[in-house]
XYZ file of C-alpha atoms in Angstrom:
695
model
C 48.167 -25.003 -62.223
C 49.713 -21.850 -63.669
C 50.256 -18.813 -61.521
C 48.274 -15.620 -61.980
C 49.831 -12.806 -63.965
C 50.281 -10.360 -61.106
C 50.701 -6.760 -62.156
C 54.118 -5.511 -61.088
C 55.652 -8.946 -60.504
C 58.565 -9.119 -62.896
C 62.033 -10.691 -62.624
C 63.520 -7.767 -60.696
C 60.707 -7.706 -58.142
C 60.938 -11.496 -57.875
C 64.619 -11.248 -56.925
C 63.750 -8.751 -54.209
C 60.964 -10.994 -52.914
C 63.425 -13.890 -52.745
C 65.588 -11.842 -50.391
C 62.828 -11.872 -47.787
C 61.965 -15.533 -48.304
C 59.017 -15.154 -50.703
C 59.550 -17.817 -53.350
C 56.077 -19.312 -53.803
C 52.428 -18.319 -53.740
C 51.859 -19.366 -50.159
C 54.904 -17.535 -48.830
C 53.486 -14.360 -50.386
C 50.119 -14.959 -48.708
C 51.799 -15.931 -45.425
C 53.904 -12.730 -45.395
C 52.117 -11.029 -42.521
C 52.248 -7.386 -41.418
C 54.489 -6.182 -38.634
C 51.715 -3.853 -37.511
C 48.718 -1.850 -38.757
C 48.147 1.872 -39.166
C 45.000 3.916 -39.591
C 45.519 5.882 -42.815
C 41.893 6.510 -43.649
C 41.605 10.251 -42.990
C 43.587 13.295 -44.131
C 44.600 15.882 -41.534
C 45.049 19.557 -42.510
C 48.657 20.629 -42.025
C 47.686 23.556 -39.791
C 46.004 21.161 -37.326
C 49.061 18.919 -36.859
C 50.501 18.706 -33.349
C 53.977 17.728 -32.166
C 54.342 13.948 -31.892
C 51.157 13.233 -33.861
C 51.175 10.456 -36.471
C 49.058 11.638 -39.375
C 48.192 11.333 -43.060
C 48.612 14.592 -44.974
C 48.396 15.679 -48.588
C 49.709 18.728 -50.392
C 51.531 20.219 -53.324
C 55.318 20.659 -53.456
C 56.283 24.333 -53.202
C 60.052 23.938 -53.020
C 62.749 21.213 -52.998
C 66.105 21.768 -51.244
C 68.746 19.172 -52.088
C 71.831 18.545 -49.924
C 74.470 15.782 -50.218
C 72.811 13.690 -47.497
C 69.213 14.906 -47.333
C 66.373 16.262 -49.432
C 63.986 18.779 -47.844
C 60.559 19.131 -49.457
C 58.232 22.018 -48.521
C 54.701 20.646 -48.826
C 51.659 22.928 -48.684
C 47.895 22.484 -48.471
C 45.131 25.059 -48.121
C 45.831 25.437 -44.376
C 49.623 25.720 -44.193
C 52.937 24.048 -44.998
C 55.363 21.528 -43.525
C 58.958 20.424 -44.206
C 59.576 16.811 -45.213
C 63.152 15.709 -44.494
C 64.146 12.689 -46.584
C 67.360 10.691 -46.297
C 69.051 8.651 -49.042
C 66.452 8.888 -51.771
C 66.579 6.245 -54.493
C 67.186 7.274 -58.097
C 63.635 6.353 -59.142
C 62.189 8.640 -56.490
C 63.976 11.858 -57.447
C 61.854 12.691 -60.573
C 58.724 12.703 -58.400
C 60.112 15.317 -55.999
C 59.634 18.412 -58.137
C 57.682 21.621 -57.702
C 53.886 21.447 -58.252
C 53.694 17.666 -57.829
C 51.179 16.400 -55.278
C 52.278 14.061 -52.486
C 50.425 12.044 -49.873
C 52.527 11.420 -46.744
C 52.208 9.473 -43.521
C 54.584 10.111 -40.644
C 55.317 11.564 -37.230
C 55.133 15.339 -36.817
C 58.043 17.053 -35.093
C 58.322 20.681 -34.027
C 61.537 22.463 -35.066
C 62.868 24.341 -32.008
C 64.392 27.186 -34.008
C 61.590 27.534 -36.565
C 57.821 27.873 -36.633
C 57.405 25.337 -39.432
C 56.711 21.737 -38.406
C 58.509 18.830 -40.056
C 58.255 15.106 -40.777
C 61.422 12.996 -40.793
C 61.450 10.342 -43.519
C 57.678 9.962 -43.924
C 56.136 7.228 -46.038
C 55.125 9.102 -49.209
C 53.696 8.579 -52.678
C 52.654 10.629 -55.708
C 48.976 11.478 -55.967
C 46.577 13.923 -57.557
C 44.690 16.712 -55.819
C 41.407 14.774 -55.745
C 42.687 11.169 -55.642
C 40.580 9.026 -53.278
C 42.146 7.135 -50.366
C 42.320 3.484 -51.434
C 42.357 2.054 -47.887
C 39.412 3.987 -46.521
C 37.688 0.937 -45.011
C 40.545 -1.041 -43.460
C 43.730 -0.657 -41.475
C 46.879 -0.243 -43.577
C 49.303 -3.166 -43.165
C 53.025 -2.480 -42.722
C 55.126 -5.433 -43.911
C 58.720 -6.529 -43.424
C 60.514 -5.611 -46.649
C 63.893 -5.089 -48.295
C 65.693 -2.433 -50.338
C 63.771 -1.379 -53.444
C 60.604 -3.262 -52.484
C 58.107 -0.635 -51.387
C 55.194 -1.112 -49.038
C 52.814 -0.145 -51.849
C 54.262 -2.828 -54.139
C 53.957 -5.491 -51.443
C 50.392 -4.479 -50.623
C 49.429 -4.600 -54.301
C 50.934 -8.052 -54.875
C 49.380 -9.552 -51.752
C 45.982 -8.013 -52.506
C 46.059 -9.460 -56.042
C 47.071 -12.878 -54.739
C 44.274 -12.952 -52.141
C 41.725 -12.114 -54.852
C 43.141 -14.841 -57.092
C 43.112 -17.359 -54.244
C 39.425 -16.598 -53.669
C 38.377 -16.778 -57.330
C 40.400 -19.899 -58.133
C 39.638 -21.662 -54.823
C 43.327 -22.288 -54.173
C 42.661 -22.190 -50.434
C 39.390 -24.000 -49.916
C 37.826 -23.881 -46.445
C 39.016 -26.947 -44.581
C 36.456 -29.546 -43.622
C 37.701 -32.091 -41.129
C 35.704 -35.360 -40.907
C 33.572 -35.998 -37.860
C 36.216 -38.122 -36.146
C 38.668 -35.230 -36.310
C 37.531 -32.120 -34.477
C 38.942 -28.616 -34.570
C 40.521 -27.809 -31.190
C 38.618 -24.500 -31.036
C 36.476 -22.333 -33.371
C 38.750 -21.586 -36.319
C 38.270 -19.699 -39.573
C 38.533 -20.938 -43.164
C 41.931 -20.046 -44.552
C 40.681 -17.425 -47.093
C 38.773 -15.587 -44.356
C 41.741 -15.750 -41.991
C 44.099 -14.327 -44.617
C 41.722 -11.531 -45.585
C 41.419 -10.525 -41.942
C 45.161 -10.672 -41.261
C 46.095 -8.555 -44.266
C 43.258 -6.002 -44.085
C 41.340 -5.867 -40.798
C 38.297 -3.583 -41.156
C 38.294 -0.170 -39.527
C 34.862 -0.921 -38.077
C 36.608 -3.022 -35.412
C 37.877 -1.268 -32.331
C 41.451 -2.231 -31.313
C 40.286 -4.852 -28.794
C 37.901 -6.517 -31.254
C 40.553 -6.376 -33.957
C 43.135 -8.124 -31.770
C 40.670 -10.843 -30.788
C 39.748 -11.596 -34.391
C 43.377 -11.456 -35.496
C 44.227 -14.001 -32.816
C 41.495 -16.321 -34.070
C 42.845 -15.958 -37.618
C 46.386 -16.676 -36.431
C 45.285 -19.817 -34.604
C 43.521 -21.030 -37.739
C 46.703 -20.802 -39.783
C 48.812 -22.084 -36.890
C 46.779 -25.287 -36.751
C 47.277 -25.949 -40.477
C 50.972 -25.135 -40.091
C 51.299 -27.621 -37.239
C 49.473 -30.289 -39.265
C 51.970 -29.762 -42.082
C 54.869 -29.848 -39.615
C 53.866 -33.154 -38.049
C 53.093 -34.675 -41.445
C 56.614 -33.761 -42.584
C 58.053 -35.334 -39.450
C 56.056 -38.495 -40.203
C 57.571 -38.532 -43.698
C 61.069 -38.181 -42.285
C 60.548 -40.976 -39.799
C 59.004 -43.190 -42.486
C 62.048 -42.674 -44.718
C 64.414 -43.425 -41.882
C 62.534 -46.592 -41.037
C 62.671 -47.699 -44.671
C 66.379 -46.999 -44.837
C 66.946 -48.815 -41.559
C 65.107 -51.870 -42.877
C 67.213 -51.823 -46.034
C 70.613 -51.248 -44.447
C 69.949 -52.796 -41.046
C 72.111 -50.286 -39.176
C 73.617 -46.875 -38.758
C 77.396 -46.583 -38.367
C 78.593 -47.305 -34.846
C 81.066 -44.726 -33.550
C 83.346 -45.657 -30.666
C 85.729 -42.904 -29.609
C 88.964 -43.959 -27.930
C 89.283 -42.409 -24.489
C 92.864 -41.332 -25.245
C 91.794 -39.493 -28.396
C 88.951 -37.754 -26.556
C 91.221 -36.743 -23.665
C 93.858 -35.392 -26.026
C 91.230 -33.304 -27.788
C 89.843 -31.907 -24.521
C 93.298 -31.048 -23.181
C 93.917 -28.790 -26.156
C 90.895 -26.653 -25.330
C 91.435 -23.414 -23.382
C 88.499 -24.258 -21.107
C 86.917 -27.166 -19.269
C 83.508 -28.630 -20.017
C 80.706 -27.805 -17.634
C 78.767 -30.578 -15.975
C 75.875 -29.913 -18.355
C 78.131 -30.227 -21.390
C 79.629 -33.454 -20.037
C 76.202 -34.980 -19.444
C 75.001 -34.008 -22.920
C 78.151 -35.473 -24.495
C 77.827 -38.753 -22.575
C 74.250 -39.158 -23.836
C 75.311 -38.383 -27.415
C 78.341 -40.703 -27.209
C 76.071 -43.512 -26.078
C 73.694 -42.837 -28.998
C 76.572 -42.881 -31.478
C 77.626 -46.358 -30.383
C 74.216 -47.846 -31.251
C 73.277 -49.424 -34.552
C 70.056 -47.433 -34.586
C 70.538 -43.884 -35.927
C 70.689 -41.169 -33.304
C 67.976 -38.510 -33.473
C 68.769 -36.199 -30.595
C 67.939 -32.560 -29.991
C 70.527 -30.562 -28.035
C 68.843 -27.619 -26.382
C 70.592 -24.890 -24.447
C 70.420 -21.212 -23.670
C 72.414 -18.614 -25.545
C 76.134 -19.001 -24.836
C 75.869 -22.283 -22.905
C 78.466 -24.019 -25.106
C 76.502 -26.296 -27.430
C 79.073 -25.980 -30.214
C 81.895 -27.772 -28.397
C 79.551 -30.710 -27.767
C 78.924 -30.945 -31.520
C 82.683 -30.896 -32.034
C 83.048 -33.978 -29.815
C 80.373 -35.754 -31.849
C 82.241 -34.805 -35.025
C 85.458 -36.147 -33.508
C 83.793 -39.522 -32.911
C 82.582 -39.688 -36.507
C 85.857 -38.832 -38.207
C 87.774 -41.089 -35.785
C 85.707 -43.942 -37.228
C 86.350 -42.925 -40.827
C 83.100 -41.033 -41.551
C 82.336 -37.520 -42.733
C 80.361 -34.847 -40.882
C 77.986 -32.205 -42.258
C 77.088 -29.208 -40.094
C 74.336 -27.057 -41.554
C 73.482 -23.562 -40.286
C 70.977 -20.904 -41.453
C 73.292 -17.929 -42.093
C 76.718 -17.307 -43.555
C 77.819 -15.384 -40.481
C 77.010 -18.357 -38.271
C 78.685 -20.727 -40.754
C 81.832 -18.594 -40.709
C 81.850 -18.553 -36.900
C 81.543 -22.352 -36.681
C 84.154 -22.800 -39.384
C 86.705 -20.723 -37.466
C 85.953 -22.603 -34.235
C 86.162 -26.073 -35.778
C 89.265 -25.204 -37.760
C 90.963 -24.086 -34.551
C 89.821 -27.103 -32.525
C 90.731 -29.688 -35.158
C 94.225 -28.462 -36.001
C 96.433 -31.578 -36.079
C 93.575 -33.747 -34.795
C 92.814 -36.958 -36.712
C 94.189 -35.295 -39.872
C 90.806 -33.614 -40.163
C 90.197 -31.143 -42.942
C 87.440 -28.621 -42.201
C 85.788 -26.813 -45.127
C 83.207 -24.054 -45.545
C 80.541 -24.050 -48.273
C 78.107 -21.119 -48.558
C 76.401 -19.101 -51.243
C 79.334 -16.674 -51.276
C 81.884 -19.379 -52.006
C 83.328 -18.722 -55.477
C 82.439 -21.052 -58.345
C 86.020 -22.338 -58.547
C 86.189 -23.003 -54.801
C 82.817 -24.776 -54.933
C 84.039 -27.126 -57.653
C 87.186 -27.922 -55.693
C 85.309 -28.406 -52.405
C 82.675 -30.653 -53.958
C 85.323 -32.813 -55.608
C 87.304 -33.127 -52.364
C 84.127 -33.921 -50.422
C 83.128 -36.634 -52.876
C 86.601 -38.162 -52.746
C 86.626 -38.162 -48.955
C 89.409 -35.583 -48.593
C 87.160 -33.343 -46.459
C 86.096 -34.742 -43.103
C 83.956 -31.870 -41.787
C 81.899 -29.651 -44.079
C 80.165 -26.605 -42.598
C 77.659 -24.803 -44.740
C 74.369 -23.067 -45.273
C 71.606 -24.171 -47.634
C 74.323 -24.578 -50.258
C 74.715 -28.086 -48.812
C 71.323 -28.940 -50.350
C 72.620 -28.555 -53.898
C 72.169 -31.671 -56.000
C 75.840 -31.458 -57.027
C 77.021 -31.957 -53.418
C 77.998 -35.608 -52.877
C 79.630 -37.239 -49.882
C 82.115 -40.071 -49.806
C 80.975 -41.528 -46.485
C 78.513 -39.336 -44.573
C 77.978 -40.573 -41.041
C 76.798 -37.596 -38.972
C 74.435 -34.735 -39.831
C 74.240 -31.799 -37.416
C 71.873 -28.867 -37.824
C 72.262 -25.687 -35.792
C 69.233 -23.454 -35.192
C 67.245 -26.442 -36.438
C 63.909 -24.620 -36.432
C 65.178 -22.393 -39.259
C 65.020 -25.388 -41.603
C 61.999 -27.364 -42.725
C 61.763 -31.069 -42.104
C 61.974 -31.662 -45.862
C 65.295 -29.788 -45.989
C 66.716 -31.843 -43.151
C 65.482 -34.972 -44.908
C 67.259 -33.951 -48.129
C 70.584 -33.770 -46.291
C 70.063 -37.104 -44.541
C 69.427 -38.732 -47.920
C 72.928 -37.796 -49.087
C 74.373 -40.783 -47.205
C 75.442 -43.632 -49.492
C 75.027 -46.729 -47.352
C 74.434 -46.347 -43.624
C 71.839 -44.023 -42.152
C 73.681 -41.021 -40.712
C 73.238 -40.093 -37.079
C 71.438 -36.779 -36.564
C 72.060 -34.114 -33.971
C 70.021 -30.926 -34.049
C 70.566 -27.840 -31.918
C 68.356 -25.014 -30.737
C 68.514 -22.120 -28.306
C 64.724 -21.739 -28.285
C 63.734 -22.193 -24.620
C 60.745 -24.542 -24.630
C 60.027 -27.462 -22.276
C 61.701 -30.795 -22.988
C 58.542 -32.798 -23.764
C 57.243 -30.139 -26.135
C 60.658 -29.940 -27.812
C 60.563 -33.698 -28.410
C 57.066 -33.484 -29.873
C 57.840 -30.578 -32.190
C 61.224 -31.791 -33.414
C 60.335 -35.439 -33.887
C 63.470 -36.408 -31.981
C 63.501 -39.451 -29.767
C 65.638 -37.784 -27.114
C 66.379 -34.271 -25.929
C 69.431 -33.105 -23.985
C 69.323 -29.760 -22.220
C 72.386 -27.762 -21.130
C 71.421 -25.439 -18.306
C 74.842 -24.284 -17.050
C 77.002 -21.526 -18.448
C 80.745 -22.024 -19.107
C 83.116 -21.682 -16.147
C 83.917 -18.073 -15.313
C 81.040 -16.672 -17.373
C 79.335 -13.874 -15.453
C 75.596 -13.127 -15.729
C 75.005 -10.172 -18.018
C 73.924 -7.004 -16.211
C 70.947 -5.464 -18.025
C 69.785 -1.871 -17.649
C 66.743 -0.085 -19.070
C 67.343 3.516 -20.179
C 65.302 6.240 -21.850
C 66.735 7.531 -25.094
C 66.568 10.991 -23.508
C 69.712 9.974 -21.584
C 71.846 9.567 -24.711
C 74.430 12.137 -23.537
C 75.152 10.060 -20.426
C 75.221 6.934 -22.570
C 77.850 8.443 -24.866
C 80.007 9.133 -21.801
C 79.581 5.490 -20.755
C 80.655 4.410 -24.237
C 83.796 6.542 -24.167
C 84.709 5.087 -20.763
C 84.345 1.508 -22.057
C 86.374 2.247 -25.164
C 89.114 3.796 -23.030
C 89.348 0.443 -21.222
C 90.029 -1.279 -24.556
C 86.580 -2.875 -24.799
C 84.396 -3.119 -27.890
C 80.720 -2.240 -28.232
C 77.688 -3.431 -30.197
C 74.986 -0.865 -31.007
C 71.930 -2.644 -32.402
C 69.126 -0.993 -34.381
C 65.958 -2.890 -35.269
C 65.722 -1.931 -38.949
C 67.949 -0.646 -41.716
C 66.161 2.428 -43.086
C 63.942 4.966 -41.353
C 61.448 4.857 -44.220
C 60.400 1.367 -43.147
C 59.308 2.305 -39.667
C 58.651 5.850 -38.590
C 59.622 5.810 -34.924
C 62.527 3.349 -34.914
C 66.143 4.399 -35.279
C 67.832 3.295 -38.505
C 71.200 1.562 -38.507
C 72.549 3.674 -41.334
C 71.440 6.937 -39.728
C 72.704 5.879 -36.287
C 76.049 4.914 -37.816
C 76.330 8.371 -39.350
C 75.375 10.157 -36.122
C 77.773 8.144 -33.956
C 80.631 8.854 -36.345
C 79.863 12.570 -35.993
C 79.543 12.409 -32.196
C 82.496 10.068 -31.555
C 85.030 11.416 -33.995
C 87.970 9.521 -32.476
C 86.188 6.158 -32.498
C 86.398 3.628 -35.338
C 82.713 2.893 -36.039
C 81.572 0.102 -38.383
C 78.219 -0.806 -39.931
C 76.689 -4.250 -40.482
C 73.213 -5.029 -41.814
C 71.379 -7.700 -43.755
C 71.359 -5.928 -47.115
C 75.117 -5.903 -47.410
C 76.754 -8.523 -49.614
C 77.799 -11.583 -47.641
C 81.493 -11.004 -48.312
C 81.168 -7.434 -47.043
C 79.378 -8.655 -43.908
C 82.139 -11.127 -43.145
C 84.819 -8.498 -43.809
C 83.212 -6.038 -41.371
C 82.775 -8.741 -38.755
C 86.378 -9.847 -39.146
C 87.569 -6.253 -38.768
C 85.571 -6.026 -35.543
C 86.948 -9.366 -34.372
C 90.497 -8.131 -35.091
C 89.731 -4.936 -33.103
C 90.202 -2.730 -36.145
C 86.727 -1.415 -35.296
C 85.800 -0.319 -31.782
C 82.047 0.136 -32.136
C 79.814 -1.845 -34.483
C 76.378 -0.530 -35.432
C 74.299 -3.471 -36.605
C 70.814 -4.801 -37.139
C 69.648 -8.112 -35.701
C 71.877 -9.860 -38.254
C 74.277 -10.370 -35.316
C 71.620 -12.238 -33.347
C 73.348 -15.606 -33.817
C 76.814 -16.710 -34.826
C 78.767 -13.738 -33.476
C 81.293 -14.504 -30.754
C 83.535 -11.545 -29.881
C 84.950 -12.080 -26.347
C 86.247 -8.501 -26.169
C 82.765 -7.024 -26.794
C 81.238 -6.475 -23.362
C 78.697 -3.690 -23.915
C 75.551 -4.052 -26.012
C 73.111 -1.212 -26.681
C 69.731 -2.021 -28.236
C 67.628 0.829 -29.604
C 63.823 0.781 -29.471
C 63.929 -2.272 -27.232
C 60.235 -1.831 -26.425
C 59.415 -2.642 -30.090
C 61.211 -6.005 -30.182
C 60.331 -9.485 -28.994
C 61.789 -10.863 -25.780
C 63.205 -13.883 -27.610
C 65.183 -11.639 -29.929
C 66.320 -9.345 -27.131
C 67.531 -12.354 -25.150
C 69.379 -13.734 -28.183
C 70.994 -10.365 -28.860
C 72.024 -10.030 -25.233
C 73.972 -13.252 -25.609
C 76.433 -11.485 -27.960
C 78.268 -9.911 -25.004
C 79.868 -11.260 -21.868
C 81.278 -14.253 -23.742
C 84.737 -13.883 -22.206
C 85.878 -13.554 -18.618
C 84.864 -9.897 -18.325
C 81.525 -8.602 -17.097
C 78.981 -8.116 -19.903
C 76.468 -5.253 -19.949
C 73.286 -4.751 -21.980
C 71.473 -1.408 -22.185
C 67.896 -1.437 -23.470
C 67.066 1.970 -24.919
C 63.388 2.849 -25.146
C 61.391 5.768 -26.439
C 59.130 7.286 -23.751
C 56.388 7.152 -22.740
C 56.690 3.466 -21.916
C 53.418 1.551 -21.579
C 52.638 -0.822 -18.730
C 53.077 -4.003 -20.780
C 56.283 -2.741 -22.400
C 57.702 -1.872 -18.989
C 56.844 -5.341 -17.673
C 58.572 -6.980 -20.635
C 61.745 -4.935 -20.268
C 61.759 -5.613 -16.534
C 61.807 -9.332 -17.342
C 65.034 -8.848 -19.292
C 66.493 -6.684 -16.546
C 65.753 -9.216 -13.804
C 66.339 -12.552 -15.555
C 69.175 -13.992 -17.627
C 67.780 -17.542 -17.907
C 66.091 -18.024 -21.285
C 63.547 -20.484 -19.879
C 62.439 -17.995 -17.221
C 62.298 -15.205 -19.807
C 60.089 -17.357 -22.010
C 57.834 -18.342 -19.102
C 57.300 -14.759 -17.913
C 56.791 -13.560 -21.469
C 54.025 -16.105 -21.931
C 52.350 -15.058 -18.677
C 52.343 -11.388 -19.697
C 51.314 -11.446 -23.314
C 48.887 -14.371 -23.466
C 46.820 -14.688 -26.657
C 46.366 -11.743 -28.982
C 49.690 -9.983 -28.380
C 51.560 -11.469 -31.304
C 51.755 -9.028 -34.211
C 55.258 -8.676 -35.585
C 56.621 -11.354 -33.303
C 57.218 -13.909 -36.034
C 59.350 -11.445 -38.010
C 61.882 -11.106 -35.244
C 63.805 -13.515 -33.167
C 64.150 -17.225 -33.852
C 60.764 -18.865 -33.623
C 60.184 -22.401 -34.865
C 57.090 -21.454 -36.869
C 55.585 -18.640 -38.860
C 52.179 -18.698 -37.119
C 52.345 -21.174 -34.248
C 53.688 -19.741 -31.012
C 55.295 -22.106 -28.520
C 54.533 -22.827 -25.769
C 51.360 -20.727 -26.093
C 49.972 -23.123 -28.716
C 51.009 -26.360 -27.028
C 47.361 -27.510 -27.012
C 47.128 -26.908 -30.758
C 50.384 -28.830 -31.263
C 49.170 -31.854 -29.336
C 45.861 -31.983 -31.218
C 47.536 -31.434 -34.588
C 49.917 -34.323 -33.912
C 46.982 -36.549 -32.919
C 44.999 -35.546 -36.009
C 47.943 -36.278 -38.330
C 48.309 -39.726 -36.794
C 44.598 -40.417 -37.290
C 44.470 -39.141 -40.877
C 47.666 -40.968 -41.808
C 46.018 -44.265 -40.868
C 42.454 -43.661 -42.031
C 42.357 -40.862 -44.630
C 45.810 -40.236 -46.139
C 44.263 -38.427 -49.140
C 42.840 -35.748 -46.826
C 46.211 -35.377 -45.121
C 47.883 -34.831 -48.512
C 45.307 -32.146 -49.272
C 46.047 -30.345 -46.020
C 49.783 -30.465 -46.753
C 49.319 -29.114 -50.281
C 47.597 -26.038 -48.898
C 50.856 -25.050 -47.274
C 53.289 -24.828 -50.196
C 52.044 -26.120 -53.534
C 52.755 -23.473 -56.181
C 56.149 -21.989 -57.005
C 56.537 -18.426 -58.264
C 58.450 -18.232 -61.547
C 59.362 -15.339 -63.825
C 57.536 -17.019 -66.727
C 54.206 -16.251 -65.084
C 54.986 -12.680 -64.094
C 54.200 -9.428 -65.811
C 56.853 -6.761 -66.242
C 57.744 -4.683 -63.215
C 55.458 -1.708 -62.942
């Protein structure tokens, strides 16, 4: 089936969508809002109050352009207001001229030295004097986005796709046979999507949250069905391969070789690491392929355990593939493995990512095929059809929930003869039995101890009104030779009105700390630039690094012992806990300061108190579940590392169990229905051939 010709979806917009993971029809429909705003009513400028979030409309009286900002004086019949805009794009400038009408949504701020109110970086668009409000009957969704992809463009594309899905019946209401029952009252997919993208204004906030939760559960159940069906496919393939080849390679690691490797390390294994390695070593000696999940909290030392598994494989003449979700994490693992395997078993460690040059890729692929590379570490570039192994014996996947089962299956299939052993890793703190169910692994190992000498991170909660004292604390830490992370939730202020922007914070800190070498790292930078900034920070050429959550995984800087997180009340506990794990990774005491914008609500205070009082990821997860319960989920799936887009573990453990049971039943009795349920998830690819020119 051909795709609809969506207005405004051309090649350039498609490239921007790809940056945020939208590559097919379903991923566009599944791209859920971070939050909702009520933009249904205009407020006269004269009636605006300090701190109010409002929709206004007026005509431009004057435009004042400076090197770093543009100030627009907007006027309606009741008064005027100053709009302060930072870093305007070239396409926006022609719209900001005298006598043009603008419609703006933002937070009102009083200027201490002037009578005129202002809005900092409001969300704005051109309009006419009598143009109707197009979202008068529903809440306005605010989506995760990227540079050059506006909220209005995203809303338009998603709205068009929902209409097309309805008219073409792409997402038919699901009808499960009588022997398979829904676990609870769920909505047809079209209804669930319509509600999630445009909840009606007739609902009060409590009703809205209840209905949104029902819609989420409906999609979560289908997602879990797809997940378990993919696991069944993977296990079926492995069983077929096992029948054909009879065995996986058996790895026996000489005790002398293992001891020599461990003696070269600057640390000793914890008891938890030793137990996990013994279980893995036993698996590797069997003729049946290992399928083990290694679970452990942030900073517990999972990577060295994977290195021991790699040592066993290459000692027996086999190659190892380690796949990770980001280039930063791949680079971190590459540096660690390269250091650990110097002069060990003549092992050559290589790195293959999207940023690897074409010439280097050709050379790496040839060496890998010939068997000259023993350990290859890479991102999704390892999936390329041109990547061939000489003798693949061990596949390891870090942050395994970031990859689909089909992707993991594609890598396993690269083995030529024997079935490779599989070791997957996750820092997501969920119970062992649930982890086994969700991952499809036969066994799960959990590391609960932290490395020797590692001190629990001290976490403090601080109002942003105490920034002057915080700057003094920063200067004291820098004077001691330490390094500091300053994390902002988003990149540009235009994307979220009340959250600090990394670029703006970077500029302010450079002005306030003139003697400090301040760097900037965010997800929109080119991968080579990201790695260069990170390396400069690692080499202590930078003292303070302002970053987004791109540093959440794969960043190990032992000299960085202070982490500051802005707008902590707006972020998920899982992400905050992951970010906190970036400091205190050496022998020094690590500190984390959670900055919040007052007033702090009761629930937000409870959540931050959890981080302040607990450093164990399992306890954090347990308390988080107790506090939020159902309904408090918006925006959660866009932050942190969650295994699913809609399903929320362990909150949806009952859904997971029933989805697994239903898949098993349908697989035996009605496989055609199971295929139909799977096709709902990801059937139609987006291609430029079916797009109209960018509007």
